[in-house]
Amino acid sequence: MMKRTGLAAAAIVASLLSASMTKAETLADALTSAYNNSGLLEQNQALLRAADEDVAQAVAATLPVVDWSLQANRTWNNSQPSGDFAVVNSRTLQFNAAMTLYDFGANAFAIESQKEIVLSTRQTLRGIEQDVLLNAVQAYVNVLRDREFVELRQNNVRLITQELRAAQDRFDVGEVTRTDVALAEARLASARSQLASAEGTLAISIEGFRVAVGRAPGTVSAVSPAPVSRSLADARAFAVRNNPSVLEVQHSVAAAELGIRRAEAALGPRVSLNSFVATDQDSNETVQLGVNVGQTIYSGGALTSQIRQLKANRDSARAGLHLTVLSVEQAVTNAFASLQVARAARQASNEQIRASRVAFQGVREEATLGARTTLDVLDAEQELLDAETNLISAQADEVFASYQLLSAMGLLTADHLNLPVQQYDPSVYYNLAKDSPELLSPQGQALERVLEAIGRE
């Protein structure tokens, strides 16, 4: 039953790998595919474009608003002496224009606040990019590690099978007892069970790779840790200045400050210009131009309450910035420590493998001379297997910790890694939309072409 289970697991893994083992797979290939296939990146790019439009709408509030209306009326009047209804038809075409002339800077503060929100959203997108790439690194390392685990377990099964045959041969000639054969059989059954478990874990990792990268993995190759030469103090200081989470909250605090100034400016008077041109059915024209000055005297305390609310939100954002800095520093420290531990574990595992291999070969030779038992050989082989397993895990941990440290420092981006991808430039759409262009203007037409191109991707 155990052998059939192992064969079934092997068949599952083989079916998952068969379509993708035809070409070599590097980490750069995986990161490139993850960037190009990420729906999460596309989602947040769209959210950034929506934030850009908030700037356009804030700018539009400072520009003239022009509209038109056409009114047609028919009036029946029975005030005639004869009692008949007098029918009067009237048509009026009117153009209206209005523009805020002065508002104590409220609209200007609104524009600057929206700009800070755009900058904050850009950092959110940058953080999402790092998450996408770090997930791809994790998926790649998992497949690489679990594939090596499967190969190691397969070699272990073959080796113990050889030991079982040797024990059986020595038993047949009376050199060992039945106990030695049973020990080898039990160890072989355990090795087959561990192989089936490793194959199942590899199948899970392959599916995780498909989700993170957008396709099945090819033949993954060994990868070196990312170059990280900074000391812990330098890494922490750099992360506080460059991590997108910190920069995102900094812009949020700035936006909150500007929101307070906008609300305070709204307490002052407002000056606006209004005009209209009207033409009736007799081609009589009416032109009016006026200036309106107004100010809210009493609003039940709503405006002052809004200011207090905005200040509370500002204070919350400031506290959030402090917590974010602490979180980023902790992330850098944790990643740096994990990297150091993984490096030490790798070096120790290499030494352990060297010593365990010498010990295993010696015990095996001594067993052929009758100086060691089958159990001694199996134990020595298990120690060598454990050492090789520890090395594989340490290598995988070291690679992931190095990229985790890059992410904490804000450097795990397509630009920093020089990935061959078409990077999303947030300034292109913003520069087209920020001045609130009309649909028929050159900028408006360019925006439509950009959106059409995005929709076709």
Coordinates of N, CA and C in Angstrom, one line a residue, residues 215-363:
R215 N 2.3 31.3 -14.2 CA 2.5 30.1 -15.0 C 3.3 29.0 -14.2
A216 N 3.3 27.8 -14.8 CA 4.0 26.7 -14.2 C 5.5 26.9 -14.3
P217 N 6.3 26.4 -13.3 CA 7.8 26.6 -13.4 C 8.4 25.7 -14.4
G218 N 9.6 26.2 -14.9 CA 10.4 25.4 -15.7 C 11.4 24.6 -14.8
T219 N 12.5 24.3 -15.4 CA 13.6 23.6 -14.6 C 14.3 24.7 -13.8
V220 N 13.9 24.9 -12.6 CA 14.5 25.9 -11.8 C 16.0 25.6 -11.5
S221 N 16.8 26.6 -11.5 CA 18.3 26.4 -11.2 C 18.6 27.1 -10.0
A222 N 19.8 26.7 -9.4 CA 20.3 27.3 -8.2 C 20.5 28.8 -8.3
V223 N 20.2 29.5 -7.2 CA 20.3 31.0 -7.3 C 21.1 31.4 -6.0
S224 N 21.9 32.5 -6.2 CA 22.7 33.0 -5.2 C 21.9 34.1 -4.4
P225 N 22.2 34.3 -3.1 CA 21.5 35.4 -2.4 C 21.7 36.7 -3.0
A226 N 20.8 37.6 -2.8 CA 20.9 39.0 -3.3 C 22.1 39.7 -2.7
P227 N 22.8 40.5 -3.4 CA 24.0 41.2 -2.8 C 23.5 42.3 -1.8
V228 N 23.8 42.0 -0.5 CA 23.4 43.0 0.6 C 24.7 43.2 1.4
S229 N 25.3 44.3 1.2 CA 26.6 44.6 1.8 C 26.5 45.6 3.0
R230 N 25.3 46.1 3.3 CA 25.1 47.1 4.3 C 25.2 46.5 5.7
S231 N 25.6 47.3 6.6 CA 25.5 46.8 8.0 C 24.0 47.0 8.5
L232 N 23.7 46.5 9.6 CA 22.4 46.6 10.1 C 22.0 48.0 10.4
A233 N 22.9 48.8 10.9 CA 22.5 50.2 11.2 C 22.3 51.0 9.9
D234 N 23.1 50.7 8.9 CA 22.9 51.4 7.6 C 21.6 50.9 6.9
A235 N 21.3 49.6 7.0 CA 20.1 49.1 6.4 C 18.9 49.7 7.1
R236 N 18.9 49.8 8.4 CA 17.7 50.4 9.1 C 17.6 51.9 8.7
A237 N 18.7 52.6 8.7 CA 18.6 54.1 8.3 C 18.1 54.3 6.9
F238 N 18.6 53.4 6.0 CA 18.2 53.5 4.6 C 16.7 53.2 4.4
A239 N 16.3 52.1 5.1 CA 14.9 51.7 5.0 C 13.9 52.8 5.5
V240 N 14.2 53.5 6.6 CA 13.4 54.5 7.1 C 13.2 55.7 6.0
R241 N 14.2 55.9 5.2 CA 14.2 56.9 4.2 C 13.5 56.4 2.9
N242 N 13.5 55.1 2.7 CA 13.2 54.6 1.3 C 12.0 53.6 1.3
N243 N 11.7 53.0 2.4 CA 10.6 52.0 2.4 C 9.3 52.7 2.0
P244 N 8.6 52.1 1.1 CA 7.3 52.7 0.6 C 6.3 52.8 1.6
S245 N 6.2 52.0 2.6 CA 5.2 52.1 3.7 C 5.4 53.4 4.5
V246 N 6.7 53.7 4.7 CA 7.0 55.0 5.5 C 6.7 56.2 4.6
L247 N 7.1 56.2 3.3 CA 6.8 57.3 2.5 C 5.3 57.5 2.2
E248 N 4.6 56.4 2.1 CA 3.2 56.4 2.0 C 2.5 57.2 3.1
V249 N 2.9 56.8 4.3 CA 2.3 57.5 5.5 C 2.7 58.9 5.6
Q250 N 4.0 59.2 5.3 CA 4.4 60.6 5.3 C 3.6 61.5 4.4
H251 N 3.3 61.0 3.2 CA 2.4 61.8 2.3 C 1.0 61.9 2.8
S252 N 0.5 60.9 3.5 CA -0.8 60.9 4.1 C -0.9 62.0 5.2
V253 N 0.2 62.1 6.0 CA 0.2 63.1 7.0 C 0.2 64.5 6.4
A254 N 1.0 64.7 5.3 CA 1.0 66.0 4.6 C -0.4 66.3 4.0
A255 N -1.1 65.3 3.5 CA -2.4 65.5 2.9 C -3.4 65.9 4.1
A256 N -3.2 65.3 5.2 CA -4.1 65.6 6.4 C -3.9 67.1 6.8
E257 N -2.6 67.5 6.8 CA -2.3 68.9 7.2 C -3.0 69.9 6.2
L258 N -2.9 69.6 4.9 CA -3.5 70.4 3.9 C -5.0 70.4 4.0
G259 N -5.6 69.3 4.4 CA -7.0 69.2 4.6 C -7.5 70.1 5.7
I260 N -6.7 70.2 6.8 CA -7.1 71.1 7.8 C -7.0 72.6 7.4
R261 N -6.0 73.0 6.6 CA -5.9 74.3 6.1 C -7.0 74.7 5.2
R262 N -7.4 73.7 4.4 CA -8.5 73.9 3.4 C -9.8 74.1 4.2
A263 N -10.1 73.3 5.3 CA -11.3 73.5 6.0 C -11.3 74.9 6.8
E264 N -10.1 75.3 7.3 CA -10.1 76.6 7.9 C -10.3 77.7 6.9
A265 N -9.8 77.6 5.7 CA -10.0 78.6 4.7 C -11.5 78.7 4.3
A266 N -12.2 77.6 4.4 CA -13.6 77.6 4.0 C -14.5 78.4 5.0
L267 N -13.9 78.8 6.1 CA -14.7 79.6 7.0 C -14.8 81.1 6.5
G268 N -13.8 81.5 5.6 CA -13.8 82.8 5.2 C -14.8 83.1 4.0
P269 N -14.9 84.3 3.6 CA -15.9 84.6 2.5 C -15.4 84.1 1.2
R270 N -16.3 84.0 0.3 CA -16.1 83.5 -1.1 C -16.6 84.5 -2.1
V271 N -15.8 84.8 -3.1 CA -16.1 85.7 -4.1 C -16.2 85.0 -5.4
S272 N -17.3 85.1 -6.1 CA -17.5 84.4 -7.4 C -18.1 85.3 -8.5
L273 N -17.8 85.0 -9.7 CA -18.3 85.7 -10.8 C -19.3 84.9 -11.6
N274 N -20.5 85.5 -11.9 CA -21.5 84.9 -12.5 C -22.0 85.7 -13.7
S275 N -22.3 85.0 -14.8 CA -22.8 85.7 -16.0 C -23.7 84.8 -16.8
F276 N -24.6 85.4 -17.6 CA -25.4 84.6 -18.5 C -25.8 85.5 -19.7
V277 N -26.0 84.8 -20.8 CA -26.5 85.4 -22.0 C -27.7 84.6 -22.4
A278 N -28.9 85.3 -22.7 CA -30.1 84.7 -23.0 C -30.7 85.3 -24.3
T279 N -31.3 84.5 -25.1 CA -31.9 84.9 -26.4 C -33.3 84.3 -26.5
D280 N -34.4 85.2 -26.7 CA -35.7 84.6 -26.8 C -36.1 84.4 -28.3
Q281 N -37.3 84.0 -28.5 CA -37.8 83.7 -29.9 C -37.8 84.9 -30.8
D282 N -37.8 86.1 -30.2 CA -37.8 87.3 -31.0 C -36.4 87.9 -31.2
S283 N -35.4 87.0 -30.9 CA -34.0 87.4 -31.0 C -33.6 88.6 -30.1
N284 N -34.4 88.7 -29.0 CA -34.0 89.7 -28.0 C -32.9 89.1 -27.1
E285 N -31.9 89.8 -26.9 CA -30.8 89.3 -26.1 C -30.7 90.0 -24.7
T286 N -30.3 89.2 -23.8 CA -30.1 89.7 -22.4 C -28.8 89.2 -21.9
V287 N -28.0 90.1 -21.5 CA -26.6 89.8 -21.0 C -26.5 90.3 -19.5
Q288 N -26.0 89.5 -18.7 CA -25.9 89.8 -17.3 C -24.6 89.4 -16.8
L289 N -23.9 90.2 -16.0 CA -22.6 90.0 -15.4 C -22.7 90.4 -13.9
G290 N -22.3 89.5 -13.0 CA -22.4 89.9 -11.6 C -21.4 89.3 -10.8
V291 N -21.1 89.9 -9.7 CA -20.2 89.3 -8.7 C -20.9 89.0 -7.4
N292 N -20.7 87.8 -6.9 CA -21.3 87.4 -5.6 C -20.3 87.3 -4.5
V293 N -20.6 87.8 -3.4 CA -19.7 87.7 -2.2 C -20.6 87.1 -1.1
G294 N -20.1 86.0 -0.5 CA -20.9 85.3 0.5 C -20.0 84.6 1.5
Q295 N -20.5 84.4 2.7 CA -19.8 83.7 3.8 C -20.8 83.0 4.7
T296 N -20.4 81.8 5.1 CA -21.3 81.1 6.1 C -21.2 81.7 7.4
I297 N -22.3 82.2 8.0 CA -22.2 82.8 9.3 C -22.5 81.8 10.4
Y298 N -23.4 80.9 10.2 CA -23.8 79.9 11.2 C -24.1 78.6 10.4
S299 N -23.5 77.5 10.9 CA -23.9 76.2 10.3 C -24.1 75.1 11.4
G300 N -24.5 75.6 12.6 CA -24.7 74.6 13.6 C -23.4 74.0 14.1
G301 N -22.3 74.6 13.9 CA -21.0 74.0 14.4 C -20.5 73.0 13.5
A302 N -21.1 72.8 12.3 CA -20.6 71.7 11.4 C -19.2 71.9 10.9
L303 N -18.9 73.2 10.5 CA -17.6 73.5 10.0 C -16.5 73.4 11.0
T304 N -16.7 73.9 12.2 CA -15.7 73.7 13.2 C -15.5 72.3 13.7
S305 N -16.6 71.5 13.7 CA -16.5 70.1 14.0 C -15.7 69.4 12.9
Q306 N -15.9 69.8 11.7 CA -15.1 69.2 10.6 C -13.6 69.4 10.8
I307 N -13.3 70.7 11.2 CA -11.9 71.0 11.4 C -11.3 70.2 12.6
R308 N -12.0 70.0 13.7 CA -11.6 69.2 14.8 C -11.4 67.7 14.3
Q309 N -12.3 67.3 13.5 CA -12.2 65.9 13.0 C -11.0 65.7 12.2
L310 N -10.7 66.7 11.3 CA -9.5 66.6 10.4 C -8.2 66.6 11.3
K311 N -8.2 67.4 12.3 CA -7.0 67.4 13.2 C -6.9 66.1 13.9
A312 N -7.9 65.5 14.3 CA -7.8 64.2 14.9 C -7.3 63.1 13.9
N313 N -7.8 63.2 12.7 CA -7.2 62.3 11.7 C -5.8 62.6 11.4
R314 N -5.4 63.9 11.4 CA -4.0 64.2 11.3 C -3.1 63.6 12.4
D315 N -3.6 63.7 13.6 CA -2.9 63.1 14.8 C -2.8 61.6 14.6
S316 N -3.8 61.0 14.2 CA -3.8 59.6 14.0 C -2.8 59.2 12.9
A317 N -2.7 60.0 11.8 CA -1.7 59.7 10.8 C -0.3 59.8 11.3
R318 N -0.1 60.8 12.2 CA 1.2 61.0 12.7 C 1.6 59.8 13.6
A319 N 0.7 59.4 14.4 CA 1.0 58.2 15.2 C 1.2 57.0 14.4
G320 N 0.4 56.9 13.3 CA 0.6 55.8 12.4 C 2.0 55.8 11.7
L321 N 2.5 57.0 11.5 CA 3.9 57.1 10.9 C 4.9 56.6 11.9
H322 N 4.8 56.9 13.1 CA 5.7 56.4 14.1 C 5.7 54.9 14.2
L323 N 4.5 54.3 14.2 CA 4.3 52.9 14.2 C 4.9 52.2 13.0
T324 N 4.7 52.9 11.9 CA 5.2 52.3 10.6 C 6.7 52.3 10.6
V325 N 7.4 53.4 11.1 CA 8.8 53.4 11.2 C 9.3 52.3 12.1
L326 N 8.7 52.1 13.2 CA 9.1 51.0 14.1 C 8.9 49.6 13.4
S327 N 7.8 49.5 12.7 CA 7.6 48.2 12.0 C 8.6 47.9 10.9
V328 N 9.0 49.0 10.2 CA 10.0 48.8 9.1 C 11.4 48.5 9.7
E329 N 11.7 49.2 10.8 CA 13.0 48.9 11.5 C 13.0 47.5 12.0
Q330 N 11.9 47.0 12.5 CA 11.8 45.6 13.0 C 12.0 44.6 11.8
A331 N 11.3 45.0 10.7 CA 11.4 44.1 9.5 C 12.8 44.0 9.0
V332 N 13.5 45.1 9.0 CA 14.9 45.1 8.6 C 15.8 44.2 9.6
T333 N 15.6 44.4 10.8 CA 16.3 43.7 11.8 C 16.1 42.2 11.7
N334 N 14.8 41.8 11.6 CA 14.4 40.4 11.5 C 15.0 39.8 10.2
A335 N 15.0 40.5 9.1 CA 15.5 40.0 7.9 C 17.0 39.9 7.9
F336 N 17.7 40.8 8.5 CA 19.1 40.8 8.7 C 19.5 39.7 9.6
A337 N 18.8 39.5 10.7 CA 19.1 38.3 11.6 C 18.9 37.0 10.9
S338 N 17.8 36.9 10.2 CA 17.5 35.6 9.4 C 18.6 35.3 8.4
L339 N 19.1 36.4 7.8 CA 20.2 36.2 6.8 C 21.5 35.7 7.5
Q340 N 21.8 36.3 8.6 CA 23.0 35.9 9.3 C 22.9 34.5 9.8
V341 N 21.7 34.1 10.3 CA 21.5 32.8 10.8 C 21.6 31.8 9.7
A342 N 21.0 32.1 8.5 CA 21.0 31.2 7.4 C 22.5 31.0 6.9
R343 N 23.2 32.1 6.9 CA 24.6 32.0 6.4 C 25.4 31.0 7.3
A344 N 25.2 31.2 8.6 CA 25.9 30.4 9.6 C 25.5 28.9 9.5
A345 N 24.2 28.7 9.3 CA 23.7 27.4 9.2 C 24.2 26.7 7.9
R346 N 24.3 27.5 6.8 CA 24.9 26.9 5.6 C 26.3 26.5 5.8
Q347 N 27.1 27.3 6.4 CA 28.5 27.0 6.6 C 28.7 25.8 7.6
A348 N 27.8 25.7 8.6 CA 27.9 24.6 9.5 C 27.4 23.3 8.9
S349 N 26.4 23.4 8.0 CA 25.9 22.2 7.3 C 26.9 21.7 6.3
N350 N 27.7 22.5 5.7 CA 28.7 22.1 4.8 C 29.8 21.3 5.6
E351 N 30.1 21.8 6.7 CA 31.1 21.0 7.6 C 30.5 19.7 8.1
Q352 N 29.2 19.8 8.4 CA 28.5 18.6 8.9 C 28.5 17.5 7.8
I353 N 28.2 17.9 6.6 CA 28.1 17.0 5.5 C 29.5 16.3 5.2
R354 N 30.5 17.2 5.3 CA 31.9 16.6 5.1 C 32.2 15.5 6.1
A355 N 31.9 15.8 7.4 CA 32.2 14.9 8.4 C 31.3 13.7 8.3
S356 N 30.0 13.9 8.1 CA 29.0 12.8 8.0 C 29.3 11.9 6.9
R357 N 29.8 12.4 5.7 CA 30.1 11.6 4.6 C 31.3 10.7 4.9
V358 N 32.3 11.2 5.5 CA 33.5 10.4 5.9 C 33.1 9.3 6.9
A359 N 32.2 9.7 7.9 CA 31.8 8.7 8.9 C 30.9 7.6 8.2
F360 N 30.1 8.0 7.3 CA 29.2 7.0 6.7 C 30.0 6.0 5.8
Q361 N 31.0 6.5 5.1 CA 31.8 5.6 4.3 C 32.6 4.7 5.2
G362 N 33.1 5.2 6.3 CA 33.9 4.4 7.2 C 33.0 3.3 7.8
V363 N 31.9 3.7 8.3 CA 31.0 2.7 8.9 C 30.5 1.6 7.9

